[in-house]
Coordinates of C-alpha atoms in Angstrom, one line a residue:
X194 CA 67.9 -26.4 43.7
X195 CA 68.2 -27.5 47.4
X196 CA 66.6 -24.5 48.8
X197 CA 63.9 -25.2 46.9
X198 CA 64.1 -28.5 48.7
X199 CA 64.5 -27.7 52.0
X200 CA 61.6 -24.8 51.8
X201 CA 59.4 -27.6 50.3
X202 CA 60.1 -30.5 53.0
X203 CA 59.6 -27.3 55.2
X204 CA 56.4 -26.6 54.5
X205 CA 54.7 -30.3 54.2
X206 CA 55.7 -30.7 58.2
X207 CA 53.9 -27.5 58.9
X208 CA 50.6 -28.4 57.4
X209 CA 48.1 -30.1 60.2
X210 CA 46.8 -33.4 59.7
X211 CA 44.2 -33.5 62.2
X212 CA 41.7 -36.6 60.0
X213 CA 38.3 -35.6 59.1
X214 CA 36.0 -38.7 58.5
X215 CA 33.1 -36.7 56.6
X216 CA 29.6 -38.8 56.1
X217 CA 28.3 -39.9 52.7
X218 CA 25.4 -40.0 51.4
X219 CA 23.8 -43.1 50.3
X220 CA 23.2 -42.2 46.1
X221 CA 19.5 -42.5 45.6
X222 CA 18.4 -41.7 41.9
X223 CA 15.4 -40.0 41.1
X224 CA 14.2 -41.7 38.0
X225 CA 16.0 -44.8 36.0
X226 CA 17.7 -43.8 32.6
X227 CA 18.3 -46.8 29.9
X228 CA 20.5 -47.1 27.3
X229 CA 21.6 -50.2 25.1
X230 CA 25.0 -49.7 23.4
X231 CA 26.3 -51.9 20.7
X232 CA 30.2 -51.4 20.0
X233 CA 30.8 -52.6 16.2
X234 CA 32.4 -51.3 13.1
X235 CA 31.2 -49.6 10.8
X236 CA 32.6 -47.8 7.2
X237 CA 33.0 -44.3 7.1
X238 CA 34.2 -42.3 3.9
X239 CA 36.4 -39.2 5.0
X240 CA 39.4 -37.5 3.4
X241 CA 38.5 -38.9 -0.1
X242 CA 39.3 -43.1 2.1
X243 CA 36.6 -45.3 2.7
X244 CA 38.3 -47.5 6.0
X245 CA 36.4 -49.2 8.7
X246 CA 36.3 -47.3 11.7
X247 CA 35.0 -48.7 15.8
X248 CA 32.4 -46.3 16.7
X249 CA 29.0 -47.2 18.9
X250 CA 25.2 -47.8 17.9
X251 CA 26.6 -47.5 13.9
X252 CA 26.9 -43.5 15.0
X253 CA 30.3 -41.2 14.4
X254 CA 30.2 -39.7 17.3
X255 CA 28.1 -42.0 19.6
X256 CA 24.8 -41.2 20.9
X257 CA 24.0 -38.8 23.8
X258 CA 23.1 -39.8 27.3
X259 CA 20.5 -37.9 28.7
X260 CA 19.6 -37.3 32.1
X261 CA 18.7 -35.1 35.2
X262 CA 20.6 -34.3 38.4
X263 CA 20.3 -37.9 40.8
X264 CA 19.2 -39.3 37.7
X265 CA 20.4 -43.6 37.9
X266 CA 21.7 -44.4 34.7
X267 CA 22.6 -48.3 33.1
X268 CA 23.6 -48.7 29.7
X269 CA 24.4 -52.2 28.6
X270 CA 27.0 -52.9 26.5
X271 CA 27.5 -55.3 23.7
X272 CA 30.7 -55.9 21.9
X273 CA 30.1 -56.4 19.1
X274 CA 33.5 -55.6 17.6
X275 CA 36.8 -57.7 17.1
X276 CA 38.2 -55.8 19.8
X277 CA 38.3 -55.8 23.5
X278 CA 36.6 -52.9 24.3
X279 CA 35.1 -51.1 27.6
X280 CA 33.6 -47.3 28.2
X281 CA 34.5 -45.1 30.7
X282 CA 32.4 -42.4 31.9
X283 CA 34.3 -39.3 32.1
X284 CA 33.4 -37.1 34.5
X285 CA 31.4 -39.4 36.5
X286 CA 32.0 -39.5 39.9
X287 CA 30.6 -43.0 40.4
X288 CA 29.4 -42.3 44.1
X289 CA 30.3 -45.8 45.7
X290 CA 29.7 -47.2 42.2
X291 CA 33.8 -47.7 41.4
X292 CA 33.6 -51.5 39.4
X293 CA 31.3 -49.1 36.3
X294 CA 33.9 -46.8 35.9
X295 CA 35.6 -48.3 32.9
X296 CA 39.1 -47.4 32.5
X297 CA 40.2 -51.3 31.5
X298 CA 42.7 -53.5 33.5
X299 CA 42.2 -50.8 36.2
X300 CA 38.3 -51.1 37.9
X301 CA 37.7 -53.9 35.2
X302 CA 39.2 -56.4 33.0
X303 CA 37.5 -55.4 28.6
X304 CA 34.5 -56.5 27.5
X305 CA 35.6 -59.2 25.6
X306 CA 34.4 -59.5 21.6
X307 CA 30.9 -61.3 21.8
X308 CA 30.4 -60.3 25.6
X309 CA 28.0 -57.8 27.7
X310 CA 28.2 -56.3 30.7
X311 CA 25.8 -53.4 32.4
X312 CA 26.7 -50.2 33.4
X313 CA 25.0 -48.9 36.3
X314 CA 25.8 -45.4 38.3
X315 CA 24.0 -42.7 39.8
X316 CA 24.5 -39.0 38.7
X317 CA 24.5 -37.7 42.3
X318 CA 24.6 -34.0 42.9
X319 CA 26.1 -33.9 39.5
X320 CA 24.6 -32.0 36.0
X321 CA 25.8 -30.3 33.2
X322 CA 28.3 -31.5 30.1
X323 CA 30.3 -34.4 30.4
X324 CA 31.0 -36.9 27.7
X325 CA 31.7 -40.9 27.6
X326 CA 34.6 -42.7 25.4
X327 CA 36.3 -46.2 25.8
X328 CA 38.9 -46.8 28.1
X329 CA 41.0 -49.4 25.9
X330 CA 43.8 -49.2 23.5
X331 CA 43.1 -46.6 21.0
X332 CA 39.8 -47.0 20.5
X333 CA 38.9 -43.9 22.4
X334 CA 39.6 -42.4 18.7
X335 CA 36.3 -43.1 17.4
X336 CA 34.0 -44.5 20.2
X337 CA 33.1 -41.4 21.9
X338 CA 29.9 -39.2 23.0
X339 CA 28.2 -37.0 25.1
X340 CA 26.4 -36.7 28.3
X341 CA 24.2 -33.7 29.1
X342 CA 22.9 -33.8 32.6
X343 CA 20.1 -31.3 33.2
X344 CA 19.3 -29.5 36.5
X345 CA 15.8 -31.1 38.2
X346 CA 12.3 -30.1 37.1
X347 CA 12.1 -26.7 38.0
X348 CA 15.5 -25.4 38.7
X349 CA 16.9 -23.3 36.1
X350 CA 19.9 -22.4 34.8
X351 CA 22.3 -19.6 36.4
X352 CA 22.4 -17.4 33.4
X353 CA 19.1 -16.5 31.3
X354 CA 17.9 -19.8 29.5
X355 CA 19.3 -19.6 25.8
X356 CA 17.3 -20.2 23.4
X357 CA 18.7 -23.2 22.0
X358 CA 21.7 -25.9 22.8
X359 CA 24.3 -27.7 20.7
X360 CA 26.6 -30.0 21.9
X361 CA 30.0 -29.3 20.0
X362 CA 32.4 -32.6 20.1
X363 CA 36.3 -31.7 19.1
X364 CA 38.3 -35.2 17.8
X365 CA 40.4 -36.7 16.1
X366 CA 39.8 -37.9 12.7
X367 CA 42.8 -40.7 11.4
X368 CA 42.4 -43.0 8.3
X369 CA 44.6 -46.2 10.2
X370 CA 42.9 -48.8 12.6
X371 CA 43.1 -47.1 15.7
X372 CA 44.3 -50.4 17.3
X373 CA 47.3 -51.7 15.0
X374 CA 48.1 -47.9 15.2
X375 CA 48.3 -48.2 19.5
X376 CA 50.3 -51.2 18.5
X377 CA 52.4 -49.6 16.3
X378 CA 53.5 -46.9 17.6
X379 CA 54.0 -48.9 20.8
X380 CA 56.5 -51.2 18.9
X381 CA 58.6 -48.8 17.1
X382 CA 59.2 -46.8 20.8
X383 CA 58.7 -44.0 19.4
X384 CA 56.3 -40.9 18.4
X385 CA 52.8 -41.1 17.0
X386 CA 52.0 -40.3 13.6
X387 CA 49.2 -37.3 13.2
X388 CA 45.9 -36.9 13.0
X389 CA 45.3 -37.6 9.3
X390 CA 42.1 -34.2 10.6
X391 CA 40.1 -32.1 13.2
X392 CA 36.9 -32.6 13.5
X393 CA 33.6 -31.1 15.0
X394 CA 31.2 -33.4 15.3
X395 CA 32.8 -35.8 13.2
X396 CA 32.9 -33.4 10.3
X397 CA 36.4 -32.0 9.1
X398 CA 35.5 -28.8 7.0
X399 CA 36.4 -27.3 3.8
X400 CA 40.2 -27.3 4.4
X401 CA 40.3 -30.5 4.4
X402 CA 40.3 -32.6 0.9
X403 CA 37.1 -33.7 -0.3
X404 CA 35.4 -32.8 2.2
X405 CA 33.8 -29.1 1.0
X406 CA 30.4 -30.7 2.0
X407 CA 31.7 -32.3 5.0
X408 CA 30.7 -29.8 7.2
X409 CA 29.1 -29.1 11.0
X410 CA 26.4 -26.6 10.4
X411 CA 24.4 -24.6 13.2
X412 CA 21.2 -22.2 11.7
X413 CA 20.7 -19.1 13.8
X414 CA 18.1 -16.9 14.7
X415 CA 19.5 -13.1 15.1
X416 CA 19.6 -11.6 18.2
X417 CA 18.6 -15.3 19.7
X418 CA 21.3 -16.5 22.6
X419 CA 22.5 -19.9 21.6
X420 CA 24.4 -22.8 24.5
X421 CA 27.3 -24.3 23.1
X422 CA 27.6 -27.6 25.2
X423 CA 32.2 -27.7 24.2
X424 CA 33.7 -31.7 24.6
X425 CA 37.0 -32.4 23.6
X426 CA 37.2 -36.0 22.9
X427 CA 40.6 -35.5 20.9
X428 CA 43.0 -38.4 21.5
X429 CA 46.7 -36.9 21.1
X430 CA 45.7 -33.2 20.9
X431 CA 44.9 -29.5 22.9
X432 CA 42.9 -27.2 20.6
X433 CA 41.7 -24.0 20.9
X434 CA 37.9 -23.3 19.5
X435 CA 37.1 -19.7 18.4
X436 CA 33.8 -18.4 16.2
X437 CA 34.7 -15.6 13.5
X438 CA 33.0 -12.2 15.3
X439 CA 31.5 -13.3 18.1
X440 CA 32.4 -13.3 21.8
X441 CA 32.2 -16.5 23.8
X442 CA 30.8 -16.1 27.4
X443 CA 32.2 -19.2 29.8
X444 CA 29.3 -20.6 32.8
X445 CA 30.5 -23.9 33.1
X446 CA 33.2 -25.8 32.8
X447 CA 33.8 -29.3 33.5
X448 CA 30.7 -30.4 34.4
X449 CA 30.5 -26.9 36.8
X450 CA 29.3 -24.0 37.1
X451 CA 31.3 -20.5 36.8
X452 CA 31.3 -17.0 37.3
X453 CA 30.8 -15.6 33.8
X454 CA 33.6 -14.7 31.5
X455 CA 33.4 -13.3 28.0
X456 CA 36.8 -14.5 26.0
X457 CA 37.4 -14.7 21.9
X458 CA 38.2 -18.4 22.1
X459 CA 38.5 -21.1 25.0
X460 CA 41.5 -23.7 24.9
X461 CA 40.2 -27.4 26.0
X462 CA 42.4 -30.5 26.4
X463 CA 41.8 -33.7 25.9
X464 CA 38.9 -35.1 28.4
X465 CA 37.8 -31.2 29.0
X466 CA 34.4 -29.6 28.7
X467 CA 33.4 -26.3 28.8
X468 CA 29.2 -24.4 27.9
X469 CA 29.6 -21.4 26.4
X470 CA 26.9 -18.7 25.5
X471 CA 27.0 -17.6 21.9
X472 CA 24.6 -14.3 21.2
X473 CA 23.7 -14.2 17.1
X474 CA 24.5 -10.2 17.1
X475 CA 26.5 -9.8 14.1
X476 CA 24.7 -8.6 10.9
X477 CA 23.7 -11.8 9.0
X478 CA 25.9 -14.1 7.2
X479 CA 27.6 -17.3 7.6
X480 CA 30.7 -17.5 10.4
X481 CA 33.1 -19.6 10.5
X482 CA 33.8 -21.6 13.9
X483 CA 36.7 -22.8 14.1
X484 CA 39.4 -25.7 15.7
X485 CA 42.9 -25.2 16.1
X486 CA 46.2 -26.9 17.6
X487 CA 47.3 -25.9 20.5
X488 CA 50.4 -27.5 21.2
X489 CA 53.5 -26.2 24.2
X490 CA 55.9 -29.2 23.5
X491 CA 58.9 -28.5 21.2
X492 CA 59.8 -30.4 18.3
X493 CA 56.6 -32.4 18.1
X494 CA 54.7 -33.4 14.9
X495 CA 51.2 -32.5 14.9
X496 CA 48.4 -31.7 13.0
X497 CA 48.3 -27.3 11.8
X498 CA 45.3 -28.3 9.2
X499 CA 42.1 -25.5 10.8
X500 CA 38.5 -27.8 11.1
X501 CA 35.9 -25.2 10.3
X502 CA 32.1 -25.7 10.8
X503 CA 29.4 -22.8 10.3
X504 CA 27.9 -20.5 12.7
X505 CA 24.9 -19.6 10.0
X506 CA 22.5 -17.1 10.2
X507 CA 18.7 -17.1 9.0
X508 CA 18.5 -15.6 6.0
X509 CA 22.5 -16.0 4.6
X510 CA 22.4 -17.3 1.6
X511 CA 23.7 -20.9 1.6
X512 CA 26.5 -20.8 -0.6
X513 CA 28.0 -17.2 0.8
X514 CA 31.2 -17.2 1.9
X515 CA 32.1 -17.6 5.5
X516 CA 33.6 -15.4 7.7
X517 CA 37.2 -16.6 9.1
X518 CA 37.7 -17.0 13.2
X519 CA 40.6 -16.1 14.5
X520 CA 42.6 -18.5 16.7
X521 CA 45.5 -18.2 18.7
X522 CA 49.0 -19.3 17.4
X523 CA 49.5 -22.9 18.3
X524 CA 52.0 -22.3 21.0
X525 CA 50.3 -19.9 22.9
X526 CA 50.4 -20.3 26.2
X527 CA 49.1 -16.6 27.2
X528 CA 45.4 -17.6 25.6
X529 CA 45.4 -20.2 27.7
X530 CA 46.2 -18.8 30.8
X531 CA 44.6 -16.3 30.2
X532 CA 41.0 -18.4 29.5
X533 CA 42.8 -20.5 33.3
X534 CA 42.6 -17.1 35.0
X535 CA 39.3 -16.8 34.3
X536 CA 37.8 -19.5 35.6
X537 CA 36.1 -19.4 39.3
X538 CA 33.6 -20.9 40.4
X539 CA 30.0 -19.4 40.8
X540 CA 29.8 -19.1 44.6
X541 CA 32.2 -19.7 47.5
X542 CA 33.5 -23.1 48.0
X543 CA 34.3 -25.6 51.1
X544 CA 37.5 -25.8 50.0
X545 CA 40.0 -27.9 52.5
X546 CA 41.7 -25.4 54.5
X547 CA 44.0 -28.4 56.0
X548 CA 45.5 -31.6 54.6
X549 CA 46.5 -34.8 55.5
X550 CA 48.3 -36.6 52.9
X551 CA 50.2 -34.2 50.8
X552 CA 52.2 -35.3 47.2
X553 CA 54.5 -33.6 44.8
X554 CA 54.3 -35.5 41.7
X555 CA 56.4 -34.5 39.0
X556 CA 54.7 -35.5 35.2
X557 CA 56.9 -35.4 32.3
X558 CA 58.3 -37.8 29.1
X559 CA 61.0 -40.0 29.4
X560 CA 63.6 -42.0 27.3
X561 CA 64.6 -44.9 28.4
X562 CA 67.4 -47.1 26.7
X563 CA 67.0 -49.3 24.0
X564 CA 66.8 -52.7 25.6
X565 CA 66.1 -55.0 21.7
X566 CA 68.1 -57.3 20.0
X567 CA 66.3 -55.2 16.8
X568 CA 67.1 -51.5 17.6
X569 CA 66.6 -49.8 14.3
X570 CA 62.7 -51.4 14.6
X571 CA 62.2 -51.1 18.2
X572 CA 64.2 -48.1 19.5
X573 CA 62.9 -45.2 17.0
X574 CA 63.0 -42.3 20.3
X575 CA 65.2 -39.9 20.3
X576 CA 68.8 -41.0 20.3
X577 CA 67.7 -44.5 19.2
X578 CA 66.1 -44.8 22.6
X579 CA 62.2 -45.8 23.7
X580 CA 59.5 -43.0 24.9
X581 CA 58.3 -43.2 27.9
X582 CA 56.3 -41.0 30.4
X583 CA 56.2 -40.7 34.1
X584 CA 54.7 -39.1 37.3
X585 CA 57.4 -39.4 39.6
X586 CA 59.6 -41.0 37.7
X587 CA 57.9 -44.0 38.0
X588 CA 56.2 -45.5 34.3
X589 CA 52.8 -46.9 34.9
X590 CA 52.5 -50.4 33.7
X591 CA 48.6 -51.9 33.3
X592 CA 48.7 -55.5 35.1
X593 CA 46.2 -58.1 33.0
X594 CA 43.8 -58.9 35.9
X595 CA 41.8 -55.4 37.1
X596 CA 43.5 -53.5 39.9
X597 CA 40.2 -53.2 41.4
X598 CA 39.7 -56.6 41.8
X599 CA 42.8 -57.3 42.9
X600 CA 42.4 -55.2 45.5
X601 CA 39.3 -55.9 46.5
X602 CA 40.2 -60.2 46.3
X603 CA 43.2 -59.7 47.9
X604 CA 45.2 -60.8 44.9
X605 CA 48.9 -60.4 45.2
X606 CA 51.6 -59.7 42.6
X607 CA 49.6 -57.4 40.6
X608 CA 49.9 -54.0 41.8
X609 CA 52.2 -52.2 44.8
X610 CA 51.6 -49.8 47.0
X611 CA 54.3 -47.7 47.3
X612 CA 53.9 -45.1 44.8
X613 CA 56.2 -42.1 46.8
X614 CA 54.8 -39.2 48.0
X615 CA 57.9 -36.9 46.2
X616 CA 60.1 -37.7 43.4
X617 CA 63.7 -39.2 44.6
X618 CA 65.8 -35.8 43.9
X619 CA 64.9 -32.5 43.9
X620 CA 66.3 -29.9 41.1
X621 CA 66.0 -27.7 38.7
X622 CA 62.8 -29.7 37.2
X623 CA 62.1 -27.1 34.4
X624 CA 65.6 -26.1 33.1
X625 CA 68.2 -28.5 35.1
X626 CA 66.5 -31.6 33.6
X627 CA 68.8 -34.2 32.6
X628 CA 69.8 -33.9 29.0
X629 CA 72.2 -36.5 27.9
X630 CA 69.3 -38.8 26.3
X631 CA 69.0 -42.1 27.0
X632 CA 71.3 -42.4 29.2
X633 CA 69.7 -40.2 31.7
X634 CA 65.9 -39.8 31.6
X635 CA 65.5 -43.4 32.3
X636 CA 61.8 -44.2 34.6
X637 CA 61.0 -46.8 36.8
X638 CA 58.1 -49.0 35.2
X639 CA 55.9 -50.6 37.8
X640 CA 52.4 -51.2 39.0
X641 CA 52.6 -49.0 41.8
X642 CA 50.0 -47.3 44.0
X643 CA 49.0 -45.0 46.7
X644 CA 46.9 -46.2 49.2
X645 CA 44.2 -43.0 51.3
X646 CA 42.4 -43.8 54.1
X647 CA 38.4 -43.1 54.2
X648 CA 37.9 -38.9 54.5
X649 CA 41.8 -37.9 53.9
X650 CA 41.7 -34.5 52.8
X651 CA 43.9 -34.5 49.9
X652 CA 46.8 -32.1 48.1
X653 CA 48.4 -32.7 45.1
X654 CA 51.3 -30.3 43.8
X655 CA 51.9 -31.6 39.3
X656 CA 55.1 -30.7 38.4
X657 CA 55.9 -30.3 34.7
X658 CA 59.5 -31.0 34.3
X659 CA 61.5 -30.4 30.5
X660 CA 63.2 -34.4 31.1
X661 CA 63.1 -34.4 27.1
X662 CA 60.6 -31.0 26.5
X663 CA 58.1 -29.0 29.2
X664 CA 54.4 -28.8 27.7
X665 CA 51.0 -28.8 29.0
X666 CA 49.7 -31.6 30.2
X667 CA 46.0 -32.6 30.8
X668 CA 45.6 -34.7 34.7
X669 CA 42.3 -36.8 34.8
X670 CA 41.0 -38.3 38.0
X671 CA 38.5 -40.9 37.8
X672 CA 35.6 -40.7 40.7
X673 CA 36.4 -37.3 41.7
X674 CA 36.3 -33.3 41.3
X675 CA 39.2 -31.6 42.8
X676 CA 39.5 -27.9 43.4
X677 CA 42.0 -26.2 41.6
X678 CA 43.8 -23.5 44.1
X679 CA 46.6 -22.5 42.1
X680 CA 48.9 -23.3 39.1
X681 CA 52.0 -20.8 37.7
X682 CA 54.9 -20.9 35.6
X683 CA 58.8 -22.3 36.9
X684 CA 59.1 -25.2 39.7
X685 CA 56.6 -25.0 42.4
X686 CA 57.8 -22.6 45.7
X687 CA 55.4 -23.4 48.6
X688 CA 56.8 -19.9 49.5
X689 CA 55.9 -17.9 46.8
X690 CA 52.6 -19.4 45.7
X691 CA 49.6 -17.8 45.5
X692 CA 46.9 -19.8 46.6
X693 CA 42.2 -19.3 46.0
X694 CA 40.7 -20.9 48.7
X695 CA 37.4 -18.8 48.4
X696 CA 35.8 -19.4 44.9
X697 CA 38.5 -21.9 42.9
X698 CA 37.1 -23.8 39.8
X699 CA 36.1 -27.1 40.3
X700 CA 37.1 -29.7 37.8
X701 CA 37.9 -33.6 37.1
X702 CA 40.9 -32.3 34.2
X703 CA 43.4 -29.9 34.6
X704 CA 45.8 -28.9 32.2
X705 CA 49.6 -28.5 34.1
X706 CA 50.7 -25.1 32.5
X707 CA 53.6 -25.9 30.0
X708 CA 56.7 -25.3 32.7
X709 CA 54.1 -25.3 35.2
X710 CA 52.8 -26.5 38.3
X711 CA 49.4 -26.5 39.0
X712 CA 47.9 -27.5 42.9
X713 CA 44.4 -29.6 43.7
X714 CA 42.8 -30.2 46.6
X715 CA 40.1 -33.2 47.2
X716 CA 38.7 -34.7 49.8
X717 CA 39.1 -38.7 50.0
X718 CA 35.3 -40.0 50.6
X719 CA 34.6 -42.7 47.9
X720 CA 36.4 -45.7 48.1
X721 CA 37.5 -47.9 45.2
X722 CA 40.6 -47.9 42.3
X723 CA 40.7 -44.2 41.1
X724 CA 42.8 -43.8 37.9
X725 CA 44.7 -41.3 37.6
X726 CA 46.6 -40.0 34.2
X727 CA 47.6 -37.8 31.1
X728 CA 44.6 -37.9 28.4
X729 CA 47.0 -36.8 25.9
X730 CA 46.6 -40.6 24.5
X731 CA 50.1 -41.7 23.8
X732 CA 51.1 -40.7 27.3
X733 CA 49.4 -42.6 29.0
X734 CA 50.6 -45.9 26.6
X735 CA 53.6 -44.7 27.6
X736 CA 52.7 -44.9 31.3
X737 CA 51.9 -40.9 32.4
X738 CA 49.6 -41.9 35.4
X739 CA 49.3 -44.0 38.9
X740 CA 46.6 -45.2 40.2
X741 CA 44.7 -44.5 44.0
X742 CA 43.1 -46.7 46.0
X743 CA 40.7 -45.4 48.7
X744 CA 39.5 -47.7 51.5
X745 CA 36.5 -48.0 53.2
X746 CA 35.2 -46.1 55.6
X747 CA 32.5 -46.7 58.0
X748 CA 29.3 -48.3 57.4
X749 CA 27.6 -49.4 54.7
X750 CA 27.5 -45.6 53.5
X751 CA 30.7 -45.4 52.8
X752 CA 32.5 -49.3 51.5
X753 CA 31.9 -49.9 47.5
X754 CA 29.8 -52.7 47.2
X755 CA 30.2 -55.9 46.0
X756 CA 31.2 -56.8 42.3
X757 CA 28.4 -57.3 40.1
X758 CA 27.8 -60.9 38.9
X759 CA 28.3 -59.3 34.9
X760 CA 31.3 -57.5 35.4
X761 CA 33.7 -59.4 32.6
X762 CA 36.7 -61.7 33.2
X763 CA 40.3 -61.4 31.6

């Protein structure tokens, strides 16, 4: 591995560091869409049990945000639940509106019970399928909904307009209180329990107890083409999706058009969205739409019962048997790679050819030494340790005020600006990780951030590690989309890595391959404090994340505005 470290250092030194300060455009909305969200508890009966969940407007999944490109959106969120709440608008780039991004203790303090906060942002140059979800504790398990952004009036899709559009939200259902579940898991130091069910638009389907009639259905007209807006709002699982006997044509990923790509199935990690076209070109019948697990890690328990919905042709008898969908095996890495290989931007894009700041970021799971006086209760991780996760072997710890407020008001003591450019130690990350658990698998704990000058051209290399187990990690960057210019398996080697600088996909959440690496590039032209983290919720809770702080540029169009008057207090 010494050769890898040497070649990596040499490669960094050869990169150009010329600075470009790009001019920003003020995001003036064409019209304003007003919404009101009430976060509240509601009774839900599923899987032979009635329990209380937290939802928005007594809807599960929650209400859809509909808008057009460049619209301004304002959402007044009132917290009528007994828990803290905040809403993140996943994939919205929050141009000069970082105060409304939503992650608790990163850009805002949570909305306390009985309080309200109005989110106000513009969908500048954005269209497609995104989604919103809670961003405090594990409320994301039930507090979520779609964001549908149509093109401007008169602007067509870059494909034949579908006969009909359907929103398909993949999720997980839990019979436990989500806030209490997170507290119990973190207190135990061990792994979380598996979800009680997978769900499609809130319905588990007939494979689960008491669920023969708890199934989502789309009625389709033979010969017509449908666009499915797929969203993975799940908490801890990545998932395959397929429709029996039907091909899926991918035309959009993470709210950006792609070159059309035909496939039998797709895989979405938590936080990823995808638009697919499906033509009802099969004999009249009822066909299964199936959601099942993708689990790339070793020795991890997971829900393995498939959720089913129906893609039912008009004319099929209501009680007809559904033709089963074929999903890949739960650990089929090739099926995942095949879809990723097919994702290309619709046309040639302006990828930064040179970069100013280069980060090499290792990601993975750790086991800390037990420090508890009650190890049987609090040290239930591997070898009686405490589970953790990290970037560059640093487990991110959220402060008790928001990082954005501390940065904006220049309050010391809540974060540091020393997140490293690379791990302190290079070794065979995939195959030669420490194996003396927990003695050699400890991560450092801190609220470390990386500060970037406005306009910096950034490259980040994400490297999966085998410290505990290699695993596909969906990494999400708030406030930006980025070009995924390369990915592969094994340890990243700059001498052999191949990059696509012509038409790479433009995404906000990238699944870093199991036992592999991914490289992204973007221009840091949106000032603020931006969370970068694994979207597997337990990994985020364990500390797999960090914060990028983008400094103001010159003038009002490159400067973060003042905080809103109703910003929640901690």
